[in-house]
mmCIF file of C-alpha atoms in Angstrom:
data_model
loop_
_atom_site.group_PDB
_atom_site.id
_atom_site.type_symbol
_atom_site.label_atom_id
_atom_site.label_comp_id
_atom_site.label_asym_id
_atom_site.label_seq_id
_atom_site.Cartn_x
_atom_site.Cartn_y
_atom_site.Cartn_z
ATOM 1 C CA MET H 292 -16.699 -11.736 14.319
ATOM 2 C CA HIS H 293 -14.954 -12.119 18.156
ATOM 3 C CA GLU H 294 -14.430 -8.086 18.354
ATOM 4 C CA ALA H 295 -13.205 -9.304 22.057
ATOM 5 C CA GLN H 296 -10.016 -11.223 20.035
ATOM 6 C CA PHE H 297 -9.000 -7.678 18.624
ATOM 7 C CA HIS H 298 -6.092 -6.582 20.346
ATOM 8 C CA ALA H 299 -4.661 -2.967 19.757
ATOM 9 C CA VAL H 300 -1.493 -2.562 18.853
ATOM 10 C CA PRO H 301 0.316 -0.728 21.756
ATOM 11 C CA PHE H 302 2.327 2.224 19.771
ATOM 12 C CA GLU H 303 3.884 5.499 21.588
ATOM 13 C CA GLY H 304 3.071 8.919 19.891
ATOM 14 C CA PRO H 305 0.881 9.500 16.693
ATOM 15 C CA ALA H 306 -1.379 6.553 15.613
ATOM 16 C CA PRO H 307 0.240 5.206 12.788
ATOM 17 C CA LYS H 308 -0.805 6.456 9.376
ATOM 18 C CA ILE H 309 -2.026 3.757 6.601
ATOM 19 C CA LEU H 310 -3.280 4.827 3.273
ATOM 20 C CA LEU H 311 -5.502 2.210 1.227
ATOM 21 C CA LEU H 312 -5.401 1.595 -2.307
ATOM 22 C CA TYR H 313 -7.988 -0.756 -4.615
ATOM 23 C CA GLY H 314 -8.191 -1.626 -7.796
ATOM 24 C CA SER H 315 -11.373 -1.677 -9.058
ATOM 25 C CA LEU H 316 -13.774 1.453 -10.019
ATOM 26 C CA ARG H 317 -16.964 -0.930 -10.096
ATOM 27 C CA GLU H 318 -20.224 0.381 -8.115
ATOM 28 C CA TYR H 319 -20.070 -3.017 -6.437
ATOM 29 C CA SER H 320 -16.295 -3.320 -6.066
ATOM 30 C CA TYR H 321 -15.359 -6.021 -3.952
ATOM 31 C CA SER H 322 -11.485 -4.775 -3.886
ATOM 32 C CA ARG H 323 -12.971 -1.541 -2.418
ATOM 33 C CA MET H 324 -14.897 -3.517 -0.223
ATOM 34 C CA ALA H 325 -12.425 -5.579 1.012
ATOM 35 C CA SER H 326 -9.986 -2.358 1.816
ATOM 36 C CA GLU H 327 -12.844 -0.980 3.599
ATOM 37 C CA GLU H 328 -12.544 -3.888 5.679
ATOM 38 C CA CYS H 329 -8.893 -3.756 6.242
ATOM 39 C CA ALA H 330 -9.582 -0.093 7.305
ATOM 40 C CA ARG H 331 -12.241 -1.175 9.626
ATOM 41 C CA ILE H 332 -10.270 -3.626 10.936
ATOM 42 C CA LEU H 333 -6.774 -1.405 11.463
ATOM 43 C CA GLN H 334 -8.653 1.268 13.155
ATOM 44 C CA MET H 335 -10.274 -1.198 15.755
ATOM 45 C CA LEU H 336 -5.755 -1.981 16.149
ATOM 46 C CA GLY H 337 -5.035 1.572 16.660
ATOM 47 C CA ALA H 338 -3.991 3.071 13.230
ATOM 48 C CA GLU H 339 -5.314 6.237 11.211
ATOM 49 C CA THR H 340 -6.595 5.264 8.054
ATOM 50 C CA ASP H 341 -7.027 7.117 4.835
ATOM 51 C CA THR H 342 -8.385 5.187 1.647
ATOM 52 C CA PHE H 343 -7.742 6.777 -2.173
ATOM 53 C CA ASN H 344 -10.211 6.957 -4.757
ATOM 54 C CA PRO H 345 -8.750 5.892 -8.047
ATOM 55 C CA SER H 346 -11.824 7.321 -9.732
ATOM 56 C CA GLY H 347 -10.687 10.287 -12.228
ATOM 57 C CA LEU H 348 -6.764 9.497 -11.805
ATOM 58 C CA PRO H 349 -5.223 9.895 -15.306
ATOM 59 C CA LEU H 350 -3.462 7.092 -17.136
ATOM 60 C CA PRO H 351 0.226 7.726 -16.902
ATOM 61 C CA ASP H 352 2.028 8.723 -20.055
ATOM 62 C CA ASP H 353 -1.515 9.839 -21.597
ATOM 63 C CA SER H 354 -0.813 13.192 -19.004
ATOM 64 C CA THR H 355 2.338 14.048 -17.616
ATOM 65 C CA ASP H 356 0.386 16.505 -15.447
ATOM 66 C CA GLU H 357 2.032 16.051 -12.597
ATOM 67 C CA LYS H 358 -0.266 19.068 -10.852
ATOM 68 C CA HIS H 359 -2.923 16.874 -11.890
ATOM 69 C CA PRO H 360 -5.335 17.039 -8.555
ATOM 70 C CA LYS H 361 -6.097 13.519 -8.340
ATOM 71 C CA VAL H 362 -2.114 13.142 -8.964
ATOM 72 C CA ALA H 363 -1.528 16.038 -6.335
ATOM 73 C CA GLU H 364 -3.602 14.179 -3.657
ATOM 74 C CA LEU H 365 -2.371 10.843 -4.359
ATOM 75 C CA ARG H 366 1.397 11.600 -3.873
ATOM 76 C CA GLU H 367 0.516 13.887 -0.836
ATOM 77 C CA LYS H 368 -1.267 10.906 1.023
ATOM 78 C CA VAL H 369 1.705 8.189 0.024
ATOM 79 C CA THR H 370 4.116 11.109 1.538
ATOM 80 C CA ASN H 371 1.709 11.647 4.338
ATOM 81 C CA CYS H 372 1.459 8.048 5.670
ATOM 82 C CA ASP H 373 3.397 5.318 7.609
ATOM 83 C CA GLY H 374 2.392 2.192 5.601
ATOM 84 C CA MET H 375 -0.020 1.234 2.856
ATOM 85 C CA VAL H 376 -2.466 -1.580 1.803
ATOM 86 C CA TRP H 377 -2.865 -2.412 -1.638
ATOM 87 C CA VAL H 378 -6.045 -4.501 -2.858
ATOM 88 C CA SER H 379 -6.807 -5.317 -5.943
ATOM 89 C CA PRO H 380 -8.570 -8.019 -8.195
ATOM 90 C CA GLU H 381 -7.514 -10.248 -10.051
ATOM 91 C CA ARG H 382 -8.316 -9.779 -14.002
ATOM 92 C CA HIS H 383 -7.178 -12.045 -16.825
ATOM 93 C CA GLY H 384 -4.504 -13.208 -14.441
ATOM 94 C CA ALA H 385 -3.239 -10.383 -13.378
ATOM 95 C CA MET H 386 -3.371 -6.939 -11.316
ATOM 96 C CA THR H 387 -6.239 -4.390 -13.066
ATOM 97 C CA GLY H 388 -4.557 -1.230 -15.109
ATOM 98 C CA ILE H 389 -6.305 0.955 -12.269
ATOM 99 C CA MET H 390 -4.160 -0.882 -9.495
ATOM 100 C CA LYS H 391 -0.740 -0.652 -11.518
ATOM 101 C CA ALA H 392 -1.696 2.714 -13.039
ATOM 102 C CA GLN H 393 -2.149 4.619 -8.870
ATOM 103 C CA ILE H 394 1.531 2.778 -8.300
ATOM 104 C CA ASP H 395 2.975 3.823 -11.435
ATOM 105 C CA TRP H 396 1.970 7.737 -10.769
ATOM 106 C CA ILE H 397 4.022 6.847 -7.359
ATOM 107 C CA PRO H 398 7.474 8.124 -8.026
ATOM 108 C CA LEU H 399 10.570 6.863 -6.162
ATOM 109 C CA SER H 400 12.026 9.927 -5.607
ATOM 110 C CA MET H 401 10.167 13.849 -5.722
ATOM 111 C CA GLY H 402 12.846 16.257 -5.072
ATOM 112 C CA GLY H 403 14.844 15.068 -1.676
ATOM 113 C CA VAL H 404 11.750 13.127 -0.637
ATOM 114 C CA ARG H 405 11.493 9.441 -1.254
ATOM 115 C CA PRO H 406 8.047 8.915 -0.759
ATOM 116 C CA THR H 407 7.777 5.189 -0.357
ATOM 117 C CA GLN H 408 11.237 4.262 0.923
ATOM 118 C CA GLY H 409 11.213 2.249 4.179
ATOM 119 C CA LYS H 410 7.595 2.516 4.978
ATOM 120 C CA THR H 411 5.444 -0.682 5.249
ATOM 121 C CA LEU H 412 3.362 -2.299 2.865
ATOM 122 C CA ALA H 413 0.420 -5.072 2.875
ATOM 123 C CA ILE H 414 -0.993 -6.537 0.113
ATOM 124 C CA GLY H 415 -4.317 -8.753 -0.787
ATOM 125 C CA GLN H 416 -6.436 -9.618 -3.741
ATOM 126 C CA VAL H 417 -9.526 -10.506 -4.574
ATOM 127 C CA ASN H 418 -11.273 -12.985 -6.985
ATOM 128 C CA GLY H 419 -14.578 -13.935 -8.721
ATOM 129 C CA GLY H 420 -13.441 -17.327 -9.277
ATOM 130 C CA SER H 421 -11.494 -19.815 -7.467
ATOM 131 C CA GLN H 422 -8.170 -18.827 -5.469
ATOM 132 C CA SER H 423 -5.017 -17.219 -7.107
ATOM 133 C CA PHE H 424 -2.033 -15.997 -5.770
ATOM 134 C CA ASN H 425 -0.954 -14.135 -9.430
ATOM 135 C CA THR H 426 -1.850 -10.714 -7.910
ATOM 136 C CA VAL H 427 -0.215 -10.545 -4.389
ATOM 137 C CA ASN H 428 2.955 -12.142 -6.135
ATOM 138 C CA GLN H 429 2.707 -9.228 -8.717
ATOM 139 C CA LEU H 430 2.214 -6.843 -6.066
ATOM 140 C CA ARG H 431 4.638 -7.806 -3.690
ATOM 141 C CA ILE H 432 7.306 -7.566 -6.660
ATOM 142 C CA LEU H 433 6.304 -3.655 -6.866
ATOM 143 C CA GLY H 434 6.765 -3.349 -3.458
ATOM 144 C CA ARG H 435 9.822 -4.527 -3.121
ATOM 145 C CA TRP H 436 10.970 -2.335 -6.390
ATOM 146 C CA MET H 437 8.898 1.078 -4.367
ATOM 147 C CA ARG H 438 11.421 0.081 -1.764
ATOM 148 C CA LEU H 439 8.644 -0.554 0.872
ATOM 149 C CA LEU H 440 9.323 -3.293 3.749
ATOM 150 C CA THR H 441 6.444 -5.682 2.135
ATOM 151 C CA ILE H 442 5.478 -8.148 5.365
ATOM 152 C CA PRO H 443 5.725 -11.513 4.823
ATOM 153 C CA ASN H 444 1.682 -12.234 5.366
ATOM 154 C CA GLN H 445 -0.844 -11.924 2.391
ATOM 155 C CA PHE H 446 -4.399 -12.722 2.003
ATOM 156 C CA SER H 447 -6.491 -13.919 -0.971
ATOM 157 C CA THR H 448 -10.458 -14.363 -1.046
ATOM 158 C CA PRO H 449 -11.844 -16.614 -4.080
ATOM 159 C CA LYS H 450 -15.302 -16.016 -4.874
ATOM 160 C CA ALA H 451 -15.552 -12.854 -3.554
ATOM 161 C CA TRP H 452 -19.518 -12.837 -4.590
ATOM 162 C CA ASP H 453 -19.834 -14.918 -1.861
ATOM 163 C CA GLU H 454 -17.831 -13.561 1.162
ATOM 164 C CA PHE H 455 -19.168 -10.075 0.932
ATOM 165 C CA PRO H 456 -23.219 -10.487 1.210
ATOM 166 C CA LYS H 457 -24.482 -6.629 1.854
ATOM 167 C CA GLY H 458 -21.180 -5.039 1.406
ATOM 168 C CA ARG H 459 -19.626 -6.350 4.436
ATOM 169 C CA MET H 460 -17.076 -9.446 4.490
ATOM 170 C CA ARG H 461 -18.874 -12.160 6.742
ATOM 171 C CA PRO H 462 -16.866 -14.015 9.648
ATOM 172 C CA SER H 463 -14.835 -17.062 7.501
ATOM 173 C CA PRO H 464 -11.038 -18.478 7.415
ATOM 174 C CA TYR H 465 -10.728 -15.419 4.793
ATOM 175 C CA TYR H 466 -11.986 -13.015 7.107
ATOM 176 C CA ASN H 467 -9.460 -14.000 9.986
ATOM 177 C CA ARG H 468 -6.382 -14.072 7.384
ATOM 178 C CA MET H 469 -7.115 -10.577 6.563
ATOM 179 C CA VAL H 470 -7.091 -9.969 10.066
ATOM 180 C CA ASP H 471 -3.985 -11.654 10.449
ATOM 181 C CA VAL H 472 -2.612 -9.380 7.860
ATOM 182 C CA MET H 473 -3.509 -6.120 9.191
ATOM 183 C CA GLU H 474 -2.108 -7.149 12.597
ATOM 184 C CA GLU H 475 1.119 -8.048 11.314
ATOM 185 C CA LEU H 476 1.297 -4.765 9.274
ATOM 186 C CA MET H 477 0.460 -3.024 12.465
ATOM 187 C CA ARG H 478 3.253 -4.626 13.834
ATOM 188 C CA PHE H 479 5.711 -4.054 11.880
ATOM 189 C CA THR H 480 5.188 -0.321 10.707
ATOM 190 C CA VAL H 481 5.260 0.165 15.022
ATOM 191 C CA LEU H 482 8.596 -1.613 14.725
ATOM 192 C CA THR H 483 10.224 0.298 11.893
ATOM 193 C CA ARG H 484 8.866 4.153 11.238
ATOM 194 C CA ASP H 485 10.905 5.503 13.279
ATOM 195 C CA ILE H 486 14.416 3.570 12.004
ATOM 196 C CA LYS H 487 13.080 3.311 8.123
ATOM 197 C CA GLU H 488 15.794 5.710 7.044
ATOM 198 C CA ASP H 489 18.231 3.306 8.898
ATOM 199 C CA LEU H 490 16.995 0.596 7.340
ATOM 200 C CA VAL H 491 17.069 1.786 4.004
ATOM 201 C CA ASP H 492 20.338 3.896 4.307
ATOM 202 C CA ARG H 493 22.281 2.643 1.251
ATOM 203 C CA TYR H 494 26.536 3.125 0.242
ATOM 204 C CA SER H 495 25.621 3.454 -3.394
ATOM 205 C CA GLU H 496 23.440 6.640 -2.728
ATOM 206 C CA ARG H 497 26.005 8.039 -0.051
ATOM 207 C CA VAL H 498 28.872 7.757 -2.616
ATOM 208 C CA GLU H 499 26.670 9.664 -5.065
ATOM 209 C CA SER H 500 25.560 12.205 -2.559
ATOM 210 C CA ALA H 501 29.516 12.684 -2.147
ATOM 211 C CA GLU H 502 30.051 12.997 -5.359
ATOM 212 C CA LYS H 503 27.206 15.249 -6.370
ATOM 213 C CA LEU H 504 28.091 17.578 -3.030
ATOM 214 C CA SER H 505 32.070 17.376 -4.465
ATOM 215 C CA LYS H 506 31.271 18.537 -8.141
ATOM 216 C CA ARG H 507 29.496 21.723 -6.414
ATOM 217 C CA VAL H 508 31.746 22.943 -4.146
ATOM 218 C CA ASN H 509 34.622 22.069 -6.227
ATOM 219 C CA GLN H 510 34.052 23.889 -9.311
ATOM 220 C CA PRO H 511 36.305 25.870 -10.932
ATOM 221 C CA LYS H 512 36.338 29.566 -10.912
ATOM 222 C CA LEU H 513 34.442 31.565 -13.246
#
């Protein structure tokens, strides 16, 4: 790995906070290892990273307890971050249920706070066999649905068992692509985090808010 070629992305103010989610609970989880590698890269680029461990997170709808400790932890981390990285294995041609459950527990709105809207997102997947893009395609759709600024680049790592000897990713074109994606995430995050509210300001929501305000202040006398 050519660490001399890592160039910290310049920014003003506090370090960008990046939250990483991964989609497998296996003891030897390649998506977790990939997320850990992404975190190391992001730290070298100047970011502050945090990773959510999905172990113990209840299934959506099986539990409606929004105060469940793991649900509350996930939502707090999402609310406090500037951007995210989602990495899932591909299982049966799709993202894992563990990955989807985490995303499903993140609401579009919590009171007056939209925890994902306007924040950045990088996506990646790991494969047990040949390279595929099914999972990143699905994650990109979900990122758009969650109103995240999903960056153009992405990574897909085939034969993950060969790319992570002893838990660390070996130097390869796949590693280089991962670095490219993290660099792009950092640049997009630095460029947009201070103006994210302007980027996602919507006429339809302003109209809706105005109507609610009008109904509240123009109630008939009791």
